[in-house]
Short mmCIF file of C-alpha atoms and ligand atoms in Angstrom, two decimals:
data_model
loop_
_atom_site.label_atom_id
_atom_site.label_comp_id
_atom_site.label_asym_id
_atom_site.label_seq_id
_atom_site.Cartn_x
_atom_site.Cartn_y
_atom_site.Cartn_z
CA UNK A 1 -5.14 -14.87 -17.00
CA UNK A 2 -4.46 -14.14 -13.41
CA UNK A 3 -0.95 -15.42 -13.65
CA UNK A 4 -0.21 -13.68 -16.77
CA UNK A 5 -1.23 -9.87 -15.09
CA UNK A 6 1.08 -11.14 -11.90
CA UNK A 7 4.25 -12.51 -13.59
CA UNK A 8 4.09 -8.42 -15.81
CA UNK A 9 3.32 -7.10 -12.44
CA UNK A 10 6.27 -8.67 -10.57
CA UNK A 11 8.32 -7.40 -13.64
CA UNK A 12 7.48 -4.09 -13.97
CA UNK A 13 7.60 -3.45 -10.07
CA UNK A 14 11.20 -5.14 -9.93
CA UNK A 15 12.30 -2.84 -13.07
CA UNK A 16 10.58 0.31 -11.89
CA UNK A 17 12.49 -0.95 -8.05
CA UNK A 18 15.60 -0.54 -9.90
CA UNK A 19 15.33 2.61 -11.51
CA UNK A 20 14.23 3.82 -7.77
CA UNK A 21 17.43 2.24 -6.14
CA UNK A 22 19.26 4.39 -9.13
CA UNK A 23 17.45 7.64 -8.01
CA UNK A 24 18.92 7.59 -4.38
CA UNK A 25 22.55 8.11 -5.55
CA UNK A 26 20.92 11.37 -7.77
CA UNK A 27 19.27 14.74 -6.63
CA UNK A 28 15.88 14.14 -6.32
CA UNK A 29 14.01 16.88 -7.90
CA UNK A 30 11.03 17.94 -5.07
CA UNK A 31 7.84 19.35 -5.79
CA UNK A 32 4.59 19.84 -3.46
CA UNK A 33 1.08 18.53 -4.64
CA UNK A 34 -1.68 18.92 -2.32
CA UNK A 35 0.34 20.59 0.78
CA UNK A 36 3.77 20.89 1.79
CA UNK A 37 4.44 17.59 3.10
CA UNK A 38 2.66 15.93 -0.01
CA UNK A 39 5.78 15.61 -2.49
CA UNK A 40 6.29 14.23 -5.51
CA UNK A 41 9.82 13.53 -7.47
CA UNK A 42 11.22 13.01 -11.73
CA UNK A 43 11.54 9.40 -10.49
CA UNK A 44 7.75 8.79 -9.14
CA UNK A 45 6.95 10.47 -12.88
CA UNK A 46 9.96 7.84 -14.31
CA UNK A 47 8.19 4.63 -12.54
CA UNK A 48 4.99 5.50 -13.30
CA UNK A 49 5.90 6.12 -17.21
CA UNK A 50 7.75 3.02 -17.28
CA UNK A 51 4.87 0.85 -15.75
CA UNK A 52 2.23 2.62 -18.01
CA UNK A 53 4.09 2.18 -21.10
CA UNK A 54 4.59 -1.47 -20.10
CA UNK A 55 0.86 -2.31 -19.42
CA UNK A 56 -0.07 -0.35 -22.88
CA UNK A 57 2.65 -2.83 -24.65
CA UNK A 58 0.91 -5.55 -23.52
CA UNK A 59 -2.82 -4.68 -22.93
CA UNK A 60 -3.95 -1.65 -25.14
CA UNK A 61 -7.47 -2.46 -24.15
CA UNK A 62 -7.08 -2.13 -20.33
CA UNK A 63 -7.80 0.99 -17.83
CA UNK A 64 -5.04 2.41 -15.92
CA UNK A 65 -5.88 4.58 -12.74
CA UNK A 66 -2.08 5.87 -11.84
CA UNK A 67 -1.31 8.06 -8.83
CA UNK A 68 0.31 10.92 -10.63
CA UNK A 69 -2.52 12.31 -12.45
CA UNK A 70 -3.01 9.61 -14.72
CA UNK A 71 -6.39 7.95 -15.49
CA UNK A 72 -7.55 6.12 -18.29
CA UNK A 73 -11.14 4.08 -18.42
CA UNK A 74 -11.30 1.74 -21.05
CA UNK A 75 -12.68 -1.67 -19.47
CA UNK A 76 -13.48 -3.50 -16.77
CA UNK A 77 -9.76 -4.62 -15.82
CA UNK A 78 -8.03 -1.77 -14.49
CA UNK A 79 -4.30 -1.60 -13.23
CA UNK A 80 -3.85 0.21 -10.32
CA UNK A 81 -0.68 1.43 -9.39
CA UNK A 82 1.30 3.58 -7.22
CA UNK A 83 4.68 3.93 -8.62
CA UNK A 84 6.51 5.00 -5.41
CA UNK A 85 4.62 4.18 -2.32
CA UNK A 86 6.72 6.44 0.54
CA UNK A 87 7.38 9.17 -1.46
CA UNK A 88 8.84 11.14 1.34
CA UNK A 89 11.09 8.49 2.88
CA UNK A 90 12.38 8.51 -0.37
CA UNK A 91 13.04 12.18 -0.53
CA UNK A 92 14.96 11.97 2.77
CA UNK A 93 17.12 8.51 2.07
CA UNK A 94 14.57 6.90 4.56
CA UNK A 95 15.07 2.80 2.79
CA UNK A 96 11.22 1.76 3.19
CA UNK A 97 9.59 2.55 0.21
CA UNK A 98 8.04 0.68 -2.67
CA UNK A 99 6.15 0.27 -5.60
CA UNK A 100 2.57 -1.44 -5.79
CA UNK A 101 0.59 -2.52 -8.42
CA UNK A 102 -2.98 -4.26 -8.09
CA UNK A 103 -5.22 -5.83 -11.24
CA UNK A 104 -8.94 -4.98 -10.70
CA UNK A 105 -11.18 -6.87 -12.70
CA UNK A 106 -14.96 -6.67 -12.76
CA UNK A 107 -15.18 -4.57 -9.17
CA UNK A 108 -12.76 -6.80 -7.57
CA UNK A 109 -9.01 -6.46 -6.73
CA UNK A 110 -7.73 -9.71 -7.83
CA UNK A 111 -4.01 -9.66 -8.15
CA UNK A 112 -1.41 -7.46 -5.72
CA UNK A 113 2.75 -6.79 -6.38
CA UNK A 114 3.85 -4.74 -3.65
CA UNK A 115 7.77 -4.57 -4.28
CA UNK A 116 10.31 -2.94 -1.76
CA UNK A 117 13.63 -2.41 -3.33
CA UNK A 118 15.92 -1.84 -0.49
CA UNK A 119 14.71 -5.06 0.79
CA UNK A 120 14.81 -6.91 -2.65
CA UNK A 121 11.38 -8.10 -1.26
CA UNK A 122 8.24 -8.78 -3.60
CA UNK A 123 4.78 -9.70 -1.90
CA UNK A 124 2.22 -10.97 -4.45
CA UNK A 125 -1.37 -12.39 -4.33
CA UNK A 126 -3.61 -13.66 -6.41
CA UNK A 127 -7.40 -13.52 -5.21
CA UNK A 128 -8.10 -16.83 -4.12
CA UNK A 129 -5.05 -18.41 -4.48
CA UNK A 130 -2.74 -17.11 -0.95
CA UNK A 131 -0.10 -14.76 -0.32
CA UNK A 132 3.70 -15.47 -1.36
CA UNK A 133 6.93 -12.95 -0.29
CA UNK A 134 9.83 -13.85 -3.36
CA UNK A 135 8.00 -16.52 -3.94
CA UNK A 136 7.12 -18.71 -0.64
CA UNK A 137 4.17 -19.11 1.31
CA UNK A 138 3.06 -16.36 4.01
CA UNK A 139 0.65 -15.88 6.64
CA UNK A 140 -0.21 -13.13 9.19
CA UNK A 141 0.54 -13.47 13.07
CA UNK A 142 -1.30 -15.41 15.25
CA UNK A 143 -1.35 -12.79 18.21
CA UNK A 144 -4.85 -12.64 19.58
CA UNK A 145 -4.63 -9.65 21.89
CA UNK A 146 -4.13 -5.85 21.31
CA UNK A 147 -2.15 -5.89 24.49
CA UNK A 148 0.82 -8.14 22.77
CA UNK A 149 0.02 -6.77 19.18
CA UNK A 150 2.58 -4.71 17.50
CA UNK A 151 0.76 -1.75 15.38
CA UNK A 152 1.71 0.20 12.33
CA UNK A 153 -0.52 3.08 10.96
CA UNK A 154 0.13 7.01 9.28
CA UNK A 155 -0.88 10.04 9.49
CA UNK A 156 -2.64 11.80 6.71
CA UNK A 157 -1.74 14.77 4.21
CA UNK A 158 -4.98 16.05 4.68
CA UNK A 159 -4.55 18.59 7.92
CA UNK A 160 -8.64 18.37 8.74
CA UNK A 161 -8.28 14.56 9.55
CA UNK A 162 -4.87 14.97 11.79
CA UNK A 163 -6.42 15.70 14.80
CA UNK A 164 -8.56 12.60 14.87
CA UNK A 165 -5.34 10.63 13.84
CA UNK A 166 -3.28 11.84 16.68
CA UNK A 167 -6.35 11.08 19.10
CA UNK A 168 -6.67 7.61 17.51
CA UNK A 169 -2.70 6.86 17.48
CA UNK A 170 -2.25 8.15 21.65
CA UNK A 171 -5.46 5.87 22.46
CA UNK A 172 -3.96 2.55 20.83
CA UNK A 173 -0.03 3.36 22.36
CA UNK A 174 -1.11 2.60 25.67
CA UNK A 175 -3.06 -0.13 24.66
CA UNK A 176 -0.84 -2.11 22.63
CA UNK A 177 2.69 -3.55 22.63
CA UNK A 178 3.52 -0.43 20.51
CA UNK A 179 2.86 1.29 17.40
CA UNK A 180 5.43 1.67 14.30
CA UNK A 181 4.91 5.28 12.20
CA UNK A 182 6.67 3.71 8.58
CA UNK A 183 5.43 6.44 6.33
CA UNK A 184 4.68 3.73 3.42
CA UNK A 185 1.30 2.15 3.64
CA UNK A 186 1.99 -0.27 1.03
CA UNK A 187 4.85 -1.87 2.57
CA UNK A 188 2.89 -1.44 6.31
CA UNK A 189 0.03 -3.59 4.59
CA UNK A 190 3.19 -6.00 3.44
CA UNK A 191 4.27 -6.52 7.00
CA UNK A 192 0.54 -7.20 8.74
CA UNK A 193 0.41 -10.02 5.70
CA UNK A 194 3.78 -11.84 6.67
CA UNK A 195 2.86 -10.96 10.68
CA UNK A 196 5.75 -8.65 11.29
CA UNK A 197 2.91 -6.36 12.13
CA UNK A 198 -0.31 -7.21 14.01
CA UNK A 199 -2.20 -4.89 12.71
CA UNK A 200 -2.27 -1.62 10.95
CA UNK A 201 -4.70 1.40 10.21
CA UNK A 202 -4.64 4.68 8.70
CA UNK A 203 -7.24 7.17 7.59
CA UNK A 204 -7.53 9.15 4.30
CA UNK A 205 -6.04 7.02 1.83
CA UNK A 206 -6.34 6.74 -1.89
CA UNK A 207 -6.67 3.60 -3.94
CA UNK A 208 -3.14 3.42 -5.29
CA UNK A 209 -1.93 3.25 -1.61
CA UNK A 210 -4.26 0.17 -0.65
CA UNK A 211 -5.33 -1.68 -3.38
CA UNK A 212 -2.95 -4.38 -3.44
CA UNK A 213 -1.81 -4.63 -0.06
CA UNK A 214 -5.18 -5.66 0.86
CA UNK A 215 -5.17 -8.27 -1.27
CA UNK A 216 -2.40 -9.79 0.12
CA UNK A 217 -3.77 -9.14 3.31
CA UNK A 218 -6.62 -11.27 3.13
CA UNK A 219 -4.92 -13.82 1.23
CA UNK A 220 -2.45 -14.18 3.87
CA UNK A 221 -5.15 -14.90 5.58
CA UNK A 222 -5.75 -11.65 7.67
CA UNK A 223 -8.77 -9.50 7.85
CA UNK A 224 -9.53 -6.20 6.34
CA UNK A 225 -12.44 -3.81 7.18
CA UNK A 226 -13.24 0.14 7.02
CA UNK A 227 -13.25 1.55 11.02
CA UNK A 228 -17.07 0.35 11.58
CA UNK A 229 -15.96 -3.32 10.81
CA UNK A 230 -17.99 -3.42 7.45
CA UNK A 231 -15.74 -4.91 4.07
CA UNK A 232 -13.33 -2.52 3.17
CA UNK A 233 -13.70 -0.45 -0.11
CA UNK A 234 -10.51 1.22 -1.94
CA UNK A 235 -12.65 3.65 -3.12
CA UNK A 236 -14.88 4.59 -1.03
CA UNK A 237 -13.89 3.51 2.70
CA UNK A 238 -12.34 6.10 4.65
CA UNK A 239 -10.21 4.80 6.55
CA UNK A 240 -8.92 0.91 6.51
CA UNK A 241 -7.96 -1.67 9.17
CA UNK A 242 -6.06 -4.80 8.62
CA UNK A 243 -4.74 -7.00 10.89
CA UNK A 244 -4.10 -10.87 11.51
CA UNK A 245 -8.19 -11.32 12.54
CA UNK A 246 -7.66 -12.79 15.74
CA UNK A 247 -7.15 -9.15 17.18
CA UNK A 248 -10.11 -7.28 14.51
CA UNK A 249 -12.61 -6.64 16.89
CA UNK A 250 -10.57 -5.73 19.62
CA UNK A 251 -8.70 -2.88 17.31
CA UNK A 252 -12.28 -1.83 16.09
CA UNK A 253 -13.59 -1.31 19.31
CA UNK A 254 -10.33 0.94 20.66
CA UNK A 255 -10.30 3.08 17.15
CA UNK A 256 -14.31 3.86 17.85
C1 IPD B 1 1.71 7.96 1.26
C2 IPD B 1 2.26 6.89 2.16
C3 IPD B 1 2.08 7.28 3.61
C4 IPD B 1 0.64 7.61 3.93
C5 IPD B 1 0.11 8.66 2.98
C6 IPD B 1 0.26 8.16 1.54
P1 IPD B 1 2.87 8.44 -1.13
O1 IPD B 1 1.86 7.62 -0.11
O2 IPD B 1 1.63 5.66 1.92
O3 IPD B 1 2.46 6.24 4.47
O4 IPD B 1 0.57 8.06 5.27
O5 IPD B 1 -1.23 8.92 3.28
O6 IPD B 1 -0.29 9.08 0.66
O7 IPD B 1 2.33 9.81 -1.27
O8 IPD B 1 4.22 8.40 -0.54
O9 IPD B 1 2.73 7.60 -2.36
CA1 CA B 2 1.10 6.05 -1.76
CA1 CA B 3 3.06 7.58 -4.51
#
């Protein structure tokens, strides 16, 4: 069952890729949502259509929780999906962006597609089964300390947790090798699980964004936690932390 929802969620993240890749050679039509840095484009609406209509082709019978104001509850296996992960990279011809899809099934997150176009690269997971990048093998870093880790993390829409974010983010700079500011938390989860980062965090973000990059975080055999160091919920933690595990507790302790 599991490789059925990942070989649909491979396809439809490579197809809505494509139509994203199109978008960058047309005007991008901008509108705000929650605040004027929170944007949303016709092609976020165009890859989110084409991945809902896909999953409702194929499983009528499933819930869809969709980042641009689409929600459906129907069962206990629920697609998750962000259709364009990096909106405002996007927006400004910025190349890291990407789509992500996750399969939830009974409570747990147990498939993750997180697909970045410009890179023609696809991370998948299956719960229980490891992490792959186009197909092969990956696993996180092996760095054990902060001191020689290199960080990724973002800063949120929402202006009331800033402040703590900017605290957090010129704590860790001096205490780490240094600390990357992508704008695309699905692809930042991406490159903790293949260990081209050793760790990332962020506050304030929604399911859509997380959900199947921490799959493949764990599965590449990394760690993920909430900022107290207790297991990490999409929907209710508040802020998440993944890294390779061998540098966990020492990131904990400096966010705290
Ligand atoms: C955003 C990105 C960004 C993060 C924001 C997210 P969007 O997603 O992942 O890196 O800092 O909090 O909302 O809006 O581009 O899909
Ligand atoms: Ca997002
Ligand atoms: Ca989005």
């Amino acid at each position: 069952m599991e490789e059925d929802f990942l070989e649909l969620a491979v396809s439809m993240a490579r197809e809505a890729g494509s139509l994203l890749i199109d978008g960058l050679g047309e005007k991008r039509d901008v509108s705000h949502k929650t605040g004027p840095a929170d944007l949303v484009t016709q092609f976020d609406r165009a890859s989110q259509n084409l991945i809902v209509d896909r999953v409702r082709e194929s499983y009528p019978e499933h819930s869809i929780l969709a980042e641009e104001e689409f929600g459906v509850e129907k069962s206990e296996t629920k697609w998750i999906v962000d259709p364009l992960d990096g909106t405002t990279n996007y927006v400004y011809n910025y190349p890291l962006f990407g789509v992500s899809i996750a399969v939830e099934a009974e409570g747990k997150t147990v498939v993750g597609v997180v697909h970045i176009p410009v890179l023609d690269e696809t991370f998948t997971a299956i719960k229980g089964e490891g992490a792959e990048l186009n197909g092969e093998p990956i696993s996180v870093s092996a760095t054990d300390e902060l001191s020689r880790s290199l960080l990724s993390t973002g800063f949120p829409y929402d202006q009331d947790l800033v402040p703590e974010a900017i605290d957090t983010f010129s704590r860790l700079v001096r205490k780490s090798r240094g600390i990357r500011r992508d704008g695309a938390a699905a692809p930042d989860l991406s490159f903790v699980a293949v260990g081209r980062y050793d760790g990332f965090w962020e506050l304030g973000l929604s399911p859509w964004d997380v959900a199947a990059g921490s799959l493949i975080v764990e599965e590449a055999g990394g760690q993920v936690t909430d900022f107290s160091g207790e297991r990490f919920d999409i929907y209710d933690s508040q802020g998440i932390v993944a890294t390779n595990g061998e540098n966990h507790q020492e990131l904990l302790d400096k966010l705290s």
